[in-house]
Structure formats: C-alpha cells, structure tokens
Amino acid sequence: EVYLLESGGALVQPGRSLRLSCAASGFNFDDFAMHWVRQAPGKGLEWVSSLGGNSGYIDYADSVKGRFTISRDSAKNSLYLQMNSLRPEDTALYFCAKDGGGVPPYSGMDVWGQGTTVTVSS
Amino acid sequence: QSILVQPPSVSGAPGQRVSISCTGSSSNTGADYDVHWYQHVPGTAPKLLISGDLGRPSGVPDRFSASRSGSSASLAITGLQAEDEADYYCQSYDISLSGVIFGGGTRLTVL
C-alpha cells in the first residue's frame, strides 16, 4: 500500500526553526516528485515546495524562499522540510504529497499524508 | 486573490449536476499546462480526483469529469450525492513563478 506519514509539527516561537519529516512507503521513492502543501486555519491549500524525482528540480513558493529547504533521503525513503526564521503566518497544517510524475510541470499529487500541525506563536 | 480563480461556492440538490470553473492566465493554464482537481474535506488528506495528464485515479467514480477551453478548466459532478460535500481545488503549474499553483478552492454544498 502506498503511504505517507508526516511528523515534526509543533508549537514554536517566531524566529525559531523546525524540521518536518515525511516517511514514504509502497512505491519507488526516487522515481517521483514530492511536494509540501499547507493549509492555514480557515484558508485554502497553498503550495510550499517541490522536489523532483532523483532530487532534481527544486522549487519554492515566494512566501518561503530563502527560509525553507526541501530535501530527501533515499536510503530512508523520507522527505524533509527544514523551516527557519518561522513567522506567525507559517502556522498551518502541513501535508506531504507524492506526484504522479517526476519532473515539472508535474502530473498531479496522487497520494497525500494526513498532515502535521505547525503553530508559530509567542 | 489566487492566480487560478475559482468561485467561492456552488450548490446543488442530490442527483443534480454542478460545475466548478478554474480560470488562469498565459503563464499557467493558458500555456497549456495540465490542470488537476482535488476534493478536500477540511482536516483530512486531500484526494486527487482527476489528473490533467494521467486521468482519473482508480476508485474515483466517473461522475467526476474535467474539461478545458483555453485558459479555463472545469470540473463537473453529475448525480450529486451528500458525500460529495467538500472543498474542491484546481491546480496547475506556472512558468513565471516556476512552481505549483492552486486555485482558491470552491465549497460544494449538497442541499
């Protein structure tokens, strides 16, 4: 069964850092692009970052560029999101998602995790 | 305002047909990038309904269909059921932003 499980969400103060993890199983992890998508309270889905298959093609939303870093560990079948200089507006439920393809413009996010909650507040 | 524009809400009675539009521009849907559609019940994992290039994933009923015309795309739901009540999002790729874009989402209410 194809499965994604996020972890690492927490309550953190503004300016601090946090690393989210997404454990993947049931598919050839290296072959597919992976994404982070978030949903702030009462808002819609917002794309955060993408990492192409075989670690090519890294993209970030302007709202997180220079603060967040996406990466993957193929040996652990895991996707990560390192979040630095966190702001209150980063408060959201963060989802990781698998793409149906490997490279931009991508093929749709066909598997999603249940999400992990990040709250940035003093 | 999202780059992909969707109506905030639509509604329909059980058994009826509803349509949700998604309008982009020359740097995304107008550049012929695929449009993908998702169903999302808040607090749960979003679900891919239709991939613009890979079609409908297994398990998604054929009551859900998608179409394109220029910079616009539409999701149609026929034979509306109570379980269809959710938020629906379109998604594409924007070459100017070099990234994924979502529509603002449409709340479907089944009357």
PDB file of C-alpha atoms in Angstrom:
ATOM      1  CA  GLU A   1       0.000   0.000   0.000  1.00  0.00           C
ATOM      2  CA  VAL A   2       1.268   3.480  -0.869  1.00  0.00           C
ATOM      3  CA  TYR A   3       1.540   5.531   2.304  1.00  0.00           C
ATOM      4  CA  LEU A   4       2.876   8.863   3.538  1.00  0.00           C
ATOM      5  CA  LEU A   5       3.231   9.837   7.194  1.00  0.00           C
ATOM      6  CA  GLU A   6       4.254  13.312   8.289  1.00  0.00           C
ATOM      7  CA  SER A   7       5.785  14.180  11.650  1.00  0.00           C
ATOM      8  CA  GLY A   8       7.635  17.000  13.374  1.00  0.00           C
ATOM      9  CA  GLY A   9       4.898  19.569  13.750  1.00  0.00           C
ATOM     10  CA  ALA A  10       4.972  21.594  16.967  1.00  0.00           C
ATOM     11  CA  LEU A  11       4.300  24.911  18.676  1.00  0.00           C
ATOM     12  CA  VAL A  12       7.325  27.170  18.159  1.00  0.00           C
ATOM     13  CA  GLN A  13       8.160  30.799  18.793  1.00  0.00           C
ATOM     14  CA  PRO A  14       8.627  33.261  15.913  1.00  0.00           C
ATOM     15  CA  GLY A  15      12.152  33.220  14.537  1.00  0.00           C
ATOM     16  CA  ARG A  16      12.828  29.625  15.577  1.00  0.00           C
ATOM     17  CA  SER A  17      13.389  26.579  13.375  1.00  0.00           C
ATOM     18  CA  LEU A  18      11.584  23.289  12.848  1.00  0.00           C
ATOM     19  CA  ARG A  19      12.126  20.254  10.621  1.00  0.00           C
ATOM     20  CA  LEU A  20       9.210  18.289   9.236  1.00  0.00           C
ATOM     21  CA  SER A  21       9.608  14.701   8.071  1.00  0.00           C
ATOM     22  CA  CYS A  22       7.520  12.568   5.732  1.00  0.00           C
ATOM     23  CA  ALA A  23       8.044   8.795   5.711  1.00  0.00           C
ATOM     24  CA  ALA A  24       7.066   7.115   2.440  1.00  0.00           C
ATOM     25  CA  SER A  25       6.301   3.503   1.660  1.00  0.00           C
ATOM     26  CA  GLY A  26       4.819   1.356  -1.092  1.00  0.00           C
ATOM     27  CA  PHE A  27       6.435   2.986  -4.117  1.00  0.00           C
ATOM     28  CA  ASN A  28       9.826   3.632  -5.693  1.00  0.00           C
ATOM     29  CA  PHE A  29      10.591   6.814  -3.761  1.00  0.00           C
ATOM     30  CA  ASP A  30      13.329   8.124  -6.064  1.00  0.00           C
ATOM     31  CA  ASP A  31      11.211   7.977  -9.211  1.00  0.00           C
ATOM     32  CA  PHE A  32       8.597  10.526  -8.215  1.00  0.00           C
ATOM     33  CA  ALA A  33       8.492  14.218  -7.376  1.00  0.00           C
ATOM     34  CA  MET A  34       7.393  15.086  -3.853  1.00  0.00           C
ATOM     35  CA  HIS A  35       5.663  18.202  -2.569  1.00  0.00           C
ATOM     36  CA  TRP A  36       4.886  20.066   0.630  1.00  0.00           C
ATOM     37  CA  VAL A  37       1.488  21.794   0.709  1.00  0.00           C
ATOM     38  CA  ARG A  38      -0.007  23.667   3.655  1.00  0.00           C
ATOM     39  CA  GLN A  39      -3.390  24.891   4.790  1.00  0.00           C
ATOM     40  CA  ALA A  40      -3.578  27.786   7.213  1.00  0.00           C
ATOM     41  CA  PRO A  41      -6.619  27.934   9.527  1.00  0.00           C
ATOM     42  CA  GLY A  42      -9.671  28.927   7.521  1.00  0.00           C
ATOM     43  CA  LYS A  43      -7.694  29.212   4.274  1.00  0.00           C
ATOM     44  CA  GLY A  44      -7.231  27.138   1.133  1.00  0.00           C
ATOM     45  CA  LEU A  45      -4.437  24.855   0.042  1.00  0.00           C
ATOM     46  CA  GLU A  46      -1.108  26.616  -0.536  1.00  0.00           C
ATOM     47  CA  TRP A  47       1.815  25.021  -2.307  1.00  0.00           C
ATOM     48  CA  VAL A  48       5.099  25.333  -0.354  1.00  0.00           C
ATOM     49  CA  SER A  49       7.829  23.421  -2.161  1.00  0.00           C
ATOM     50  CA  SER A  50       8.548  20.651  -4.663  1.00  0.00           C
ATOM     51  CA  LEU A  51      11.466  18.276  -5.188  1.00  0.00           C
ATOM     52  CA  GLY A  52      11.666  16.430  -8.470  1.00  0.00           C
ATOM     53  CA  GLY A  53      12.381  12.749  -8.826  1.00  0.00           C
ATOM     54  CA  ASN A  54      16.037  11.822  -8.269  1.00  0.00           C
ATOM     55  CA  SER A  55      16.407  15.132  -6.368  1.00  0.00           C
ATOM     56  CA  GLY A  56      16.303  17.351  -9.419  1.00  0.00           C
ATOM     57  CA  TYR A  57      14.161  20.466  -9.914  1.00  0.00           C
ATOM     58  CA  ILE A  58      13.704  22.140  -6.536  1.00  0.00           C
ATOM     59  CA  ASP A  59      11.055  24.875  -6.382  1.00  0.00           C
ATOM     60  CA  TYR A  60       9.769  27.087  -3.552  1.00  0.00           C
ATOM     61  CA  ALA A  61       6.839  29.419  -3.110  1.00  0.00           C
ATOM     62  CA  ASP A  62       7.932  33.037  -2.817  1.00  0.00           C
ATOM     63  CA  SER A  63       6.494  33.152   0.716  1.00  0.00           C
ATOM     64  CA  VAL A  64       9.080  30.617   1.970  1.00  0.00           C
ATOM     65  CA  LYS A  65      12.007  31.113  -0.411  1.00  0.00           C
ATOM     66  CA  GLY A  66      15.262  31.645   1.484  1.00  0.00           C
ATOM     67  CA  ARG A  67      13.767  30.316   4.748  1.00  0.00           C
ATOM     68  CA  PHE A  68      12.651  26.760   3.944  1.00  0.00           C
ATOM     69  CA  THR A  69      14.706  23.918   2.458  1.00  0.00           C
ATOM     70  CA  ILE A  70      13.287  20.733   0.962  1.00  0.00           C
ATOM     71  CA  SER A  71      15.346  17.543   0.799  1.00  0.00           C
ATOM     72  CA  ARG A  72      15.005  13.790   0.593  1.00  0.00           C
ATOM     73  CA  ASP A  73      16.915  10.786   1.970  1.00  0.00           C
ATOM     74  CA  SER A  74      16.514   7.901  -0.454  1.00  0.00           C
ATOM     75  CA  ALA A  75      18.034   5.398   1.983  1.00  0.00           C
ATOM     76  CA  LYS A  76      15.298   6.238   4.489  1.00  0.00           C
ATOM     77  CA  ASN A  77      12.508   6.832   1.938  1.00  0.00           C
ATOM     78  CA  SER A  78      11.904  10.151   3.629  1.00  0.00           C
ATOM     79  CA  LEU A  79      11.147  13.730   2.594  1.00  0.00           C
ATOM     80  CA  TYR A  80      12.057  16.684   4.783  1.00  0.00           C
ATOM     81  CA  LEU A  81      11.219  20.358   5.122  1.00  0.00           C
ATOM     82  CA  GLN A  82      13.667  22.435   7.132  1.00  0.00           C
ATOM     83  CA  MET A  83      11.873  25.600   8.209  1.00  0.00           C
ATOM     84  CA  ASN A  84      13.954  28.500   9.536  1.00  0.00           C
ATOM     85  CA  SER A  85      13.008  32.017  10.663  1.00  0.00           C
ATOM     86  CA  LEU A  86       9.444  30.924  11.245  1.00  0.00           C
ATOM     87  CA  ARG A  87       6.694  33.535  11.198  1.00  0.00           C
ATOM     88  CA  PRO A  88       3.150  33.520  12.621  1.00  0.00           C
ATOM     89  CA  GLU A  89       1.842  33.336   9.047  1.00  0.00           C
ATOM     90  CA  ASP A  90       3.567  29.953   8.649  1.00  0.00           C
ATOM     91  CA  THR A  91       1.019  28.498  11.063  1.00  0.00           C
ATOM     92  CA  ALA A  92      -0.731  25.736   9.152  1.00  0.00           C
ATOM     93  CA  LEU A  93      -1.409  22.055   8.668  1.00  0.00           C
ATOM     94  CA  TYR A  94       1.464  20.802   6.503  1.00  0.00           C
ATOM     95  CA  PHE A  95       0.892  17.948   4.069  1.00  0.00           C
ATOM     96  CA  CYS A  96       3.441  15.986   2.092  1.00  0.00           C
ATOM     97  CA  ALA A  97       2.262  14.620  -1.223  1.00  0.00           C
ATOM     98  CA  LYS A  98       3.595  12.297  -3.901  1.00  0.00           C
ATOM     99  CA  ASP A  99       3.359  13.339  -7.530  1.00  0.00           C
ATOM    100  CA  GLY A 100       2.305  11.069 -10.352  1.00  0.00           C
ATOM    101  CA  GLY A 101       5.365  12.128 -12.299  1.00  0.00           C
ATOM    102  CA  GLY A 102       8.953  13.091 -11.672  1.00  0.00           C
ATOM    103  CA  VAL A 103       9.599  16.466 -13.252  1.00  0.00           C
ATOM    104  CA  PRO A 104       7.881  19.821 -13.777  1.00  0.00           C
ATOM    105  CA  PRO A 105       5.193  20.641 -14.703  1.00  0.00           C
ATOM    106  CA  TYR A 106       4.249  17.529 -12.693  1.00  0.00           C
ATOM    107  CA  SER A 107       1.254  15.203 -13.022  1.00  0.00           C
ATOM    108  CA  GLY A 108      -0.955  15.823 -10.011  1.00  0.00           C
ATOM    109  CA  MET A 109      -0.475  14.845  -6.372  1.00  0.00           C
ATOM    110  CA  ASP A 110      -1.882  11.334  -6.201  1.00  0.00           C
ATOM    111  CA  VAL A 111      -1.008  10.360  -2.618  1.00  0.00           C
ATOM    112  CA  TRP A 112      -1.224  12.603   0.460  1.00  0.00           C
ATOM    113  CA  GLY A 113      -0.349  12.210   4.094  1.00  0.00           C
ATOM    114  CA  GLN A 114      -2.675  13.190   6.924  1.00  0.00           C
ATOM    115  CA  GLY A 115      -0.643  16.289   7.757  1.00  0.00           C
ATOM    116  CA  THR A 116       1.286  17.668  10.717  1.00  0.00           C
ATOM    117  CA  THR A 117       0.409  20.904  12.501  1.00  0.00           C
ATOM    118  CA  VAL A 118       2.839  23.793  12.865  1.00  0.00           C
ATOM    119  CA  THR A 119       1.896  26.677  15.139  1.00  0.00           C
ATOM    120  CA  VAL A 120       4.146  29.727  15.292  1.00  0.00           C
ATOM    121  CA  SER A 121       3.298  31.881  18.268  1.00  0.00           C
ATOM    122  CA  SER A 122       4.952  33.577  21.210  1.00  0.00           C
TER     123      SER A 122
ATOM    124  CA  GLN B   1      -6.546  36.507  -4.776  1.00  0.00           C
ATOM    125  CA  SER B   2      -5.255  33.185  -6.103  1.00  0.00           C
ATOM    126  CA  ILE B   3      -3.667  33.015  -9.550  1.00  0.00           C
ATOM    127  CA  LEU B   4      -6.185  30.349 -10.506  1.00  0.00           C
ATOM    128  CA  VAL B   5      -9.641  31.803  -9.932  1.00  0.00           C
ATOM    129  CA  GLN B   6     -12.481  29.590  -8.716  1.00  0.00           C
ATOM    130  CA  PRO B   7     -15.960  30.520  -7.487  1.00  0.00           C
ATOM    131  CA  PRO B   8     -16.045  30.518  -3.668  1.00  0.00           C
ATOM    132  CA  SER B   9     -19.096  28.289  -3.530  1.00  0.00           C
ATOM    133  CA  VAL B  10     -21.530  26.204  -5.546  1.00  0.00           C
ATOM    134  CA  SER B  11     -24.529  24.162  -4.506  1.00  0.00           C
ATOM    135  CA  GLY B  12     -26.917  21.591  -5.882  1.00  0.00           C
ATOM    136  CA  ALA B  13     -29.569  19.120  -4.857  1.00  0.00           C
ATOM    137  CA  PRO B  14     -28.936  15.379  -4.734  1.00  0.00           C
ATOM    138  CA  GLY B  15     -28.931  13.890  -8.220  1.00  0.00           C
ATOM    139  CA  GLN B  16     -28.219  17.188  -9.934  1.00  0.00           C
ATOM    140  CA  ARG B  17     -25.158  18.269 -11.914  1.00  0.00           C
ATOM    141  CA  VAL B  18     -22.810  21.037 -10.812  1.00  0.00           C
ATOM    142  CA  SER B  19     -19.782  22.568 -12.469  1.00  0.00           C
ATOM    143  CA  ILE B  20     -16.781  24.353 -10.942  1.00  0.00           C
ATOM    144  CA  SER B  21     -14.688  26.676 -13.096  1.00  0.00           C
ATOM    145  CA  CYS B  22     -10.974  27.432 -12.828  1.00  0.00           C
ATOM    146  CA  THR B  23      -9.573  30.374 -14.772  1.00  0.00           C
ATOM    147  CA  GLY B  24      -5.868  31.026 -15.198  1.00  0.00           C
ATOM    148  CA  SER B  25      -3.628  33.046 -17.476  1.00  0.00           C
ATOM    149  CA  SER B  26      -0.999  32.834 -20.185  1.00  0.00           C
ATOM    150  CA  SER B  27       1.738  31.679 -17.794  1.00  0.00           C
ATOM    151  CA  ASN B  28      -0.161  28.659 -16.482  1.00  0.00           C
ATOM    152  CA  THR B  29      -3.350  27.160 -17.899  1.00  0.00           C
ATOM    153  CA  GLY B  30      -3.090  29.395 -20.982  1.00  0.00           C
ATOM    154  CA  ALA B  31       0.363  27.927 -21.618  1.00  0.00           C
ATOM    155  CA  ASP B  32      -1.340  24.555 -21.898  1.00  0.00           C
ATOM    156  CA  TYR B  33      -0.077  23.225 -18.564  1.00  0.00           C
ATOM    157  CA  ASP B  34      -2.267  20.447 -17.203  1.00  0.00           C
ATOM    158  CA  VAL B  35      -4.987  21.187 -14.653  1.00  0.00           C
ATOM    159  CA  HIS B  36      -5.514  18.752 -11.797  1.00  0.00           C
ATOM    160  CA  TRP B  37      -8.547  18.585  -9.490  1.00  0.00           C
ATOM    161  CA  TYR B  38      -8.745  17.671  -5.793  1.00  0.00           C
ATOM    162  CA  GLN B  39     -11.500  17.012  -3.283  1.00  0.00           C
ATOM    163  CA  HIS B  40     -10.764  18.066   0.287  1.00  0.00           C
ATOM    164  CA  VAL B  41     -12.727  17.629   3.466  1.00  0.00           C
ATOM    165  CA  PRO B  42     -11.019  20.033   5.922  1.00  0.00           C
ATOM    166  CA  GLY B  43      -8.889  18.238   8.491  1.00  0.00           C
ATOM    167  CA  THR B  44      -8.355  15.212   6.255  1.00  0.00           C
ATOM    168  CA  ALA B  45      -5.954  14.415   3.411  1.00  0.00           C
ATOM    169  CA  PRO B  46      -6.892  15.964   0.059  1.00  0.00           C
ATOM    170  CA  LYS B  47      -7.792  13.469  -2.657  1.00  0.00           C
ATOM    171  CA  LEU B  48      -6.795  13.642  -6.317  1.00  0.00           C
ATOM    172  CA  LEU B  49      -9.949  13.430  -8.422  1.00  0.00           C
ATOM    173  CA  ILE B  50      -8.571  13.976 -11.901  1.00  0.00           C
ATOM    174  CA  SER B  51      -5.032  14.391 -13.187  1.00  0.00           C
ATOM    175  CA  GLY B  52      -4.846  16.509 -16.323  1.00  0.00           C
ATOM    176  CA  ASP B  53      -2.423  14.100 -17.951  1.00  0.00           C
ATOM    177  CA  LEU B  54      -2.972  10.813 -16.118  1.00  0.00           C
ATOM    178  CA  GLY B  55      -6.769  10.885 -15.895  1.00  0.00           C
ATOM    179  CA  ARG B  56      -8.989   9.648 -13.093  1.00  0.00           C
ATOM    180  CA  PRO B  57      -7.216   7.529 -10.435  1.00  0.00           C
ATOM    181  CA  SER B  58      -8.716   4.148  -9.689  1.00  0.00           C
ATOM    182  CA  GLY B  59     -11.591   4.372  -7.259  1.00  0.00           C
ATOM    183  CA  VAL B  60     -12.781   7.806  -8.380  1.00  0.00           C
ATOM    184  CA  PRO B  61     -16.305   7.461  -9.821  1.00  0.00           C
ATOM    185  CA  ASP B  62     -16.948   8.546 -13.388  1.00  0.00           C
ATOM    186  CA  ARG B  63     -19.488  11.040 -12.022  1.00  0.00           C
ATOM    187  CA  PHE B  64     -16.452  13.333 -11.849  1.00  0.00           C
ATOM    188  CA  SER B  65     -15.162  14.688 -15.166  1.00  0.00           C
ATOM    189  CA  ALA B  66     -12.962  17.548 -16.315  1.00  0.00           C
ATOM    190  CA  SER B  67     -12.745  19.709 -19.401  1.00  0.00           C
ATOM    191  CA  ARG B  68     -10.538  22.509 -20.789  1.00  0.00           C
ATOM    192  CA  SER B  69     -11.104  25.528 -23.012  1.00  0.00           C
ATOM    193  CA  GLY B  70      -8.238  27.959 -23.497  1.00  0.00           C
ATOM    194  CA  SER B  71      -7.121  29.344 -20.153  1.00  0.00           C
ATOM    195  CA  SER B  72     -10.137  27.906 -18.350  1.00  0.00           C
ATOM    196  CA  ALA B  73     -10.894  24.483 -16.976  1.00  0.00           C
ATOM    197  CA  SER B  74     -13.969  22.965 -15.384  1.00  0.00           C
ATOM    198  CA  LEU B  75     -14.832  20.117 -13.072  1.00  0.00           C
ATOM    199  CA  ALA B  76     -18.292  18.606 -13.488  1.00  0.00           C
ATOM    200  CA  ILE B  77     -20.011  16.414 -10.937  1.00  0.00           C
ATOM    201  CA  THR B  78     -23.128  14.554 -12.021  1.00  0.00           C
ATOM    202  CA  GLY B  79     -25.580  12.590  -9.889  1.00  0.00           C
ATOM    203  CA  LEU B  80     -24.702  14.726  -6.865  1.00  0.00           C
ATOM    204  CA  GLN B  81     -24.520  12.826  -3.572  1.00  0.00           C
ATOM    205  CA  ALA B  82     -24.387  14.015   0.032  1.00  0.00           C
ATOM    206  CA  GLU B  83     -20.867  12.572   0.347  1.00  0.00           C
ATOM    207  CA  ASP B  84     -19.674  14.979  -2.365  1.00  0.00           C
ATOM    208  CA  GLU B  85     -19.949  17.895   0.033  1.00  0.00           C
ATOM    209  CA  ALA B  86     -16.368  19.162   0.337  1.00  0.00           C
ATOM    210  CA  ASP B  87     -13.922  21.780  -0.909  1.00  0.00           C
ATOM    211  CA  TYR B  88     -12.660  21.403  -4.476  1.00  0.00           C
ATOM    212  CA  TYR B  89      -9.361  22.792  -5.765  1.00  0.00           C
ATOM    213  CA  CYS B  90      -7.814  23.093  -9.182  1.00  0.00           C
ATOM    214  CA  GLN B  91      -4.026  23.019  -9.510  1.00  0.00           C
ATOM    215  CA  SER B  92      -1.571  23.695 -12.304  1.00  0.00           C
ATOM    216  CA  TYR B  93       1.977  24.885 -12.915  1.00  0.00           C
ATOM    217  CA  ASP B  94       3.105  28.450 -13.547  1.00  0.00           C
ATOM    218  CA  ILE B  95       6.169  29.039 -15.678  1.00  0.00           C
ATOM    219  CA  SER B  96       6.672  32.622 -14.463  1.00  0.00           C
ATOM    220  CA  LEU B  97       6.660  31.533 -10.827  1.00  0.00           C
ATOM    221  CA  SER B  98       8.481  28.265 -11.589  1.00  0.00           C
ATOM    222  CA  GLY B  99       6.142  26.445  -9.273  1.00  0.00           C
ATOM    223  CA  VAL B 100       2.858  24.781  -8.493  1.00  0.00           C
ATOM    224  CA  ILE B 101      -0.266  26.906  -8.093  1.00  0.00           C
ATOM    225  CA  PHE B 102      -3.641  26.127  -6.541  1.00  0.00           C
ATOM    226  CA  GLY B 103      -6.974  27.784  -7.059  1.00  0.00           C
ATOM    227  CA  GLY B 104      -8.603  29.411  -4.072  1.00  0.00           C
ATOM    228  CA  GLY B 105     -10.984  26.495  -3.636  1.00  0.00           C
ATOM    229  CA  THR B 106     -14.744  26.060  -4.082  1.00  0.00           C
ATOM    230  CA  ARG B 107     -17.029  24.884  -1.291  1.00  0.00           C
ATOM    231  CA  LEU B 108     -19.677  22.492  -2.616  1.00  0.00           C
ATOM    232  CA  THR B 109     -22.884  22.294  -0.609  1.00  0.00           C
ATOM    233  CA  VAL B 110     -25.342  19.492  -1.291  1.00  0.00           C
ATOM    234  CA  LEU B 111     -28.779  20.884  -0.490  1.00  0.00           C
TER     235      LEU B 111
END
